[in-house]
Short mmCIF file of C-alpha atoms and ligand atoms in Angstrom, two decimals:
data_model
loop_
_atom_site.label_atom_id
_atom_site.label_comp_id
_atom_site.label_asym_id
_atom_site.label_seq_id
_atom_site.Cartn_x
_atom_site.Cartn_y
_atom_site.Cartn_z
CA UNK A 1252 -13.54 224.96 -5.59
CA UNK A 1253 -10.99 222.19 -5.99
CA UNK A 1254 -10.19 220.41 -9.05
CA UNK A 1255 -8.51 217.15 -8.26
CA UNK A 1256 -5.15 217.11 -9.50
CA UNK A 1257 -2.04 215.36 -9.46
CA UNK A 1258 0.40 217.14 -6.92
CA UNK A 1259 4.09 218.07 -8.01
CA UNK A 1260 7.50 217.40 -6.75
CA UNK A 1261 9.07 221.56 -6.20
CA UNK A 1262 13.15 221.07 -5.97
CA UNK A 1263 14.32 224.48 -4.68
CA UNK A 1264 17.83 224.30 -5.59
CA UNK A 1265 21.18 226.30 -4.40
CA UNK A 1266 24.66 226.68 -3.96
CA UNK A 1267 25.12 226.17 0.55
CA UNK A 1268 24.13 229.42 2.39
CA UNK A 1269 22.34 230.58 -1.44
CA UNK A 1270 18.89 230.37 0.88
CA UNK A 1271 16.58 227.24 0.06
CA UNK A 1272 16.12 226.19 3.90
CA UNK A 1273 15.29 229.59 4.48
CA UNK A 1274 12.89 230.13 1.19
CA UNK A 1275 11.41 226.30 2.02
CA UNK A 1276 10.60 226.95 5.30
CA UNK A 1277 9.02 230.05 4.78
CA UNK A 1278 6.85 228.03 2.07
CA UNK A 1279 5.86 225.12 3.97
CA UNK A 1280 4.47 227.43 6.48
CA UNK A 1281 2.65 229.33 3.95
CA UNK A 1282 1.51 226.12 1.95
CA UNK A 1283 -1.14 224.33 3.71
CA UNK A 1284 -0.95 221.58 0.46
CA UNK A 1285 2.62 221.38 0.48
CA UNK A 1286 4.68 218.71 2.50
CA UNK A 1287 8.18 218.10 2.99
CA UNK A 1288 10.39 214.99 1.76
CA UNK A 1289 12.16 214.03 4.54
CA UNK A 1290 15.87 211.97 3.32
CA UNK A 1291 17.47 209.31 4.56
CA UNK A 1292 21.27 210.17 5.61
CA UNK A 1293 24.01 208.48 6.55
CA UNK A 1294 25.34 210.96 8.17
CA UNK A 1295 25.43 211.70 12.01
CA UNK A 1296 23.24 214.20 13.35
CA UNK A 1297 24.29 217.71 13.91
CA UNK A 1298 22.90 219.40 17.38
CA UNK A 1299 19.59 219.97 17.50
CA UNK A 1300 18.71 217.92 14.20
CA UNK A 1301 15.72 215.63 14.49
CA UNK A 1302 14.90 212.11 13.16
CA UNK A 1303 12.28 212.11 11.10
CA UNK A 1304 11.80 215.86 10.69
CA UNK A 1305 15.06 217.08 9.56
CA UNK A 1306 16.35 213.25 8.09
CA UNK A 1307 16.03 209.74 8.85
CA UNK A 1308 19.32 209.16 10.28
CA UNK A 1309 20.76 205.33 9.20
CA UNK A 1310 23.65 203.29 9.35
CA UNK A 1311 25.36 202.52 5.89
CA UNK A 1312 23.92 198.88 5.79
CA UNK A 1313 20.32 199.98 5.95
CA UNK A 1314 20.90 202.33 3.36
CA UNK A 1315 22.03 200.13 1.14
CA UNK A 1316 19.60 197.40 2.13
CA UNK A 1317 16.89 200.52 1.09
CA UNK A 1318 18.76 201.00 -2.14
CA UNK A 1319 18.94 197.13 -3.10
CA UNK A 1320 14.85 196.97 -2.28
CA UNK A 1321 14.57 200.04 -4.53
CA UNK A 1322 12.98 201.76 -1.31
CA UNK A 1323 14.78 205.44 -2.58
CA UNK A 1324 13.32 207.34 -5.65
CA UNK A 1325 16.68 209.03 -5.81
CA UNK A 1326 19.68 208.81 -3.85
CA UNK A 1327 23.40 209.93 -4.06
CA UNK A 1328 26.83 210.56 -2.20
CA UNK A 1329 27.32 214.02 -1.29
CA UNK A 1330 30.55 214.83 0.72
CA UNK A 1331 31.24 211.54 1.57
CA UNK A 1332 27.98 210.70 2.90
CA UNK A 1333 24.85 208.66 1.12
CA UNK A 1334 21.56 210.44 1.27
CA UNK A 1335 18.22 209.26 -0.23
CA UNK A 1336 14.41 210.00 -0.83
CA UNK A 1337 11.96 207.75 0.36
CA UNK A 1338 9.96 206.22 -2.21
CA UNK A 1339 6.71 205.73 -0.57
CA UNK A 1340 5.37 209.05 0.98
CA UNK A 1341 6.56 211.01 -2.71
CA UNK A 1342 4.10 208.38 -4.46
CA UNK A 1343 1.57 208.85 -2.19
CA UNK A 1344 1.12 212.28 -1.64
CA UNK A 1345 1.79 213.15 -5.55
CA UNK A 1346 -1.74 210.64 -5.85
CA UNK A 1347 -3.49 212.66 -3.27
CA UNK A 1348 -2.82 216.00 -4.92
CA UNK A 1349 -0.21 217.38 -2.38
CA UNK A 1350 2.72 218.78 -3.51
CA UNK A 1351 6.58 218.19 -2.05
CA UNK A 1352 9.20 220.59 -1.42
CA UNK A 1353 13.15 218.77 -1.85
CA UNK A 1354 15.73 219.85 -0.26
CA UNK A 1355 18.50 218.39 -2.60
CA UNK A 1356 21.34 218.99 -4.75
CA UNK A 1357 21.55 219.18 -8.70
CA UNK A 1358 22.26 215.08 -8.62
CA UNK A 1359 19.09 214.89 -7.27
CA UNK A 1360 17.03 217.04 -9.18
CA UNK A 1361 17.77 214.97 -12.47
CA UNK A 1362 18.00 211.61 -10.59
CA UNK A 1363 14.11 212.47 -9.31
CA UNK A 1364 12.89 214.11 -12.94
CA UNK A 1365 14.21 210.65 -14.50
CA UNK A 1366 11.87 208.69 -11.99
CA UNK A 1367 9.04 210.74 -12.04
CA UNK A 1368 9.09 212.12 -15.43
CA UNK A 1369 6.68 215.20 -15.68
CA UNK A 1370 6.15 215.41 -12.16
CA UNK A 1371 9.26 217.76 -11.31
CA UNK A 1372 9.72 221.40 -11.15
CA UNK A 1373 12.84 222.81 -10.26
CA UNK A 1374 14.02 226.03 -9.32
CA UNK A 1375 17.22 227.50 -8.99
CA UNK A 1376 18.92 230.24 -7.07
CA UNK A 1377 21.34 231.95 -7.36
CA UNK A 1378 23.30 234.43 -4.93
CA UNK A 1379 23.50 238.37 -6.02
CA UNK A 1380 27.12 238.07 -5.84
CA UNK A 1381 29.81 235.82 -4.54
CA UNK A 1382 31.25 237.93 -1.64
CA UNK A 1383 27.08 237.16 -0.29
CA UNK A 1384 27.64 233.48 -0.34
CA UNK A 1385 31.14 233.83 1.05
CA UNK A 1386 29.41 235.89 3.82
CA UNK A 1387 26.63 233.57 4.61
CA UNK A 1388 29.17 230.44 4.84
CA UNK A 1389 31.34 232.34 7.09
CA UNK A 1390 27.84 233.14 9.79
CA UNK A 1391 27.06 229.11 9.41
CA UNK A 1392 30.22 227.25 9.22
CA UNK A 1393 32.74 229.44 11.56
CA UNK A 1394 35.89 230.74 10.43
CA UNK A 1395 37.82 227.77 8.94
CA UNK A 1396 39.14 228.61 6.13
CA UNK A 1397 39.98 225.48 4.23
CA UNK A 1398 36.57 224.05 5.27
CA UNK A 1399 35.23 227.99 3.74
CA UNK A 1400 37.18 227.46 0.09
CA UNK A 1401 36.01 223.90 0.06
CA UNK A 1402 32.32 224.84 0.47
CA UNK A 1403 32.94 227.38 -1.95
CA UNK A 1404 34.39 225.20 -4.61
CA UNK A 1405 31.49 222.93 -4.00
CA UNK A 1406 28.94 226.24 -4.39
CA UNK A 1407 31.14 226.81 -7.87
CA UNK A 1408 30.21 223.40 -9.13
CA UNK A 1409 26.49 223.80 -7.95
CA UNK A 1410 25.88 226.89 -10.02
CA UNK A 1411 27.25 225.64 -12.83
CA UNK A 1412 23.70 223.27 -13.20
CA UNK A 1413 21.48 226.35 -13.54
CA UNK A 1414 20.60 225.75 -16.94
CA UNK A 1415 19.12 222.40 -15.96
CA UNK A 1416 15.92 224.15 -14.05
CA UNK A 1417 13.06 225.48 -15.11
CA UNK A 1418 13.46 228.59 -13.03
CA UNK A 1419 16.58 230.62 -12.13
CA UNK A 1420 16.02 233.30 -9.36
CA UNK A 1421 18.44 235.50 -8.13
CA UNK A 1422 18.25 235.47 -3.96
CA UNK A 1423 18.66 239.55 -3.78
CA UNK A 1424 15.99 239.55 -0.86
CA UNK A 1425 14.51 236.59 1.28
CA UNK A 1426 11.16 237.66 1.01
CA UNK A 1427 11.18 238.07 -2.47
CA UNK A 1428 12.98 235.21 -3.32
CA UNK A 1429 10.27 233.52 -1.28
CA UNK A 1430 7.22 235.09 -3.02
CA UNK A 1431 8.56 234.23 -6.34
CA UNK A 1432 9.28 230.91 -5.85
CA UNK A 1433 5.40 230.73 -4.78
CA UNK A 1434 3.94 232.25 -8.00
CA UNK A 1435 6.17 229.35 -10.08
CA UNK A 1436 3.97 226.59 -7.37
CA UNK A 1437 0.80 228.39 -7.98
CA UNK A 1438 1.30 228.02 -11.45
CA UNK A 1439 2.74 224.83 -11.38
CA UNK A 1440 -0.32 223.59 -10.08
CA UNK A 1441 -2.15 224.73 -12.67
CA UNK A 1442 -1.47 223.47 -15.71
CA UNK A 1443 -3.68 221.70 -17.56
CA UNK A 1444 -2.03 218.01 -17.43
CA UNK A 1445 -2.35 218.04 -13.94
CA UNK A 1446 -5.92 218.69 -13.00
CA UNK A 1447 -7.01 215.01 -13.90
CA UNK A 1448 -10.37 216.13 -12.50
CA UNK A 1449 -10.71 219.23 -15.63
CA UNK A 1450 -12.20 216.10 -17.56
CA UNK A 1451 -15.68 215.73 -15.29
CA UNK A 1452 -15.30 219.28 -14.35
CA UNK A 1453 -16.14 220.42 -18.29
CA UNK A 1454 -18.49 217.49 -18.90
CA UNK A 1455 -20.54 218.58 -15.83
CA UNK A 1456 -20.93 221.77 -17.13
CA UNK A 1457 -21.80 221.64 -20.19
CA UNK A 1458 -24.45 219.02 -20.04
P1 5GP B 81 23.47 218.34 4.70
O1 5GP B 81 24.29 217.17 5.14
O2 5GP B 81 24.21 219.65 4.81
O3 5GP B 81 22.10 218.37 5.34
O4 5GP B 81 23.19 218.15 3.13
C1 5GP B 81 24.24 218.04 2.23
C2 5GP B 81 23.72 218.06 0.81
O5 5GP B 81 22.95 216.88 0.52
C3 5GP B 81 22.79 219.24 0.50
O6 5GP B 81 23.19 219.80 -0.74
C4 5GP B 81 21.44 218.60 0.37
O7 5GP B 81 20.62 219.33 -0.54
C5 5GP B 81 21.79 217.24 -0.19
N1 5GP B 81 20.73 216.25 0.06
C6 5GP B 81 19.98 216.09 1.17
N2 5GP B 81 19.13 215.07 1.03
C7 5GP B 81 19.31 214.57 -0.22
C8 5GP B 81 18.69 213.50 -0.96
O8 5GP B 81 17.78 212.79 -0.52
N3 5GP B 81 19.17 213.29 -2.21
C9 5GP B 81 20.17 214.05 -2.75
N4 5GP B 81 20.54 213.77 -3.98
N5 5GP B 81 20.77 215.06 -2.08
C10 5GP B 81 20.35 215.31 -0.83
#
């Protein structure tokens, strides 16, 4: 039986290479009531990235033509380039009881808990140890080593948000990282503020 509820915005949040596309993905395929935001970017597209499944790729006018019509719930510059969440498709699925999964920094985790106060969860991880990060960077982003230290610096600054989040786990293993982050939604979704529907539900059965 399904209580209606209101759904909930789930920011997995981590330092590059700490996991959350892997941990999201495996979640949105495990999820049937969860969706992904998809972001506007600014940026180009790397191979193999899709519009309107990975971002909505636009030139820096439209952006800010979005941002002036207050079409973003959130949005911020991240090395050099703007990225933003769509308003619209949050709102709405949040109304039909569906939650979203964000894939976005720490900016945006407080940017979207200011505009939809009570509605956010947020979950952090964190790596087991440094040298893992270092090693994960090195598989994605080649060998370059300034481009290495600068994503590293930029993974030093993430971490230091943890205490922001509601949750902190630390990414030992994928599948456990995964799990876990999947008991916090389950019981996300239940508490009591969020089941509008408890009201009737109650009333029905005790009359
Ligand atoms: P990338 O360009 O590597 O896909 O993403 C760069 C960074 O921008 C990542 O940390 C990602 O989480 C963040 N990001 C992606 N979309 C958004 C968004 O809509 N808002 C904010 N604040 N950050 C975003």
């Amino acid at each position: 039986m399904k209580i209606p509820r209101r759904g909930l915005c789930l920011v997995i949040a981590a330092p590059s290479g700490g996991g959350k596309s892997s941990i999201t993905r495996a979640l949105l395929e495990l999820e049937p009531d969860l969706c992904r935001s998809v972001s506007v970017t600014t940026r180009e597209p790397r191979p193999g990235e899709r519009e309107g499944v990975d971002y909505y790729f636009q030139d820096r006018a439209s952006f800010e033509r979005s941002v002036q019509f207050g079409a973003f719930l959130e949005w911020a510059q991240v090395f050099g380039n703007f990225y933003g969440t769509p308003r619209a498709p949050v709102e709405e699925a949040l109304a039909a009881g569906c939650d979203v999964a964000f894939d976005i920094d720490w900016q945006g985790f407080r940017a979207l808990r200011d505009a939809l106060p009570g509605d956010v969860v947020g979950v952090f991880l964190l790596p087991p140890a440094l040298h893992a990060l270092e090693k994960r960077l090195h598989q994605r982003r080649g060998d370059d080593p300034a481009e290495i230290a600068r994503r590293m610096r930029a993974a030093r600054d993430e971490m230091s948000h943890w205490r922001e989040f509601d949750y902190v786990i630390v990414n030992e293993d994928l599948d456990r990282a995964a799990s876990d982050v999947r008991g916090i939604l389950g019981a996300a979704r239940l508490e009591a503020r969020r089941q509008f529907g408890l009201r009737d539900f109650v009333h029905k059965l005790s009359e």
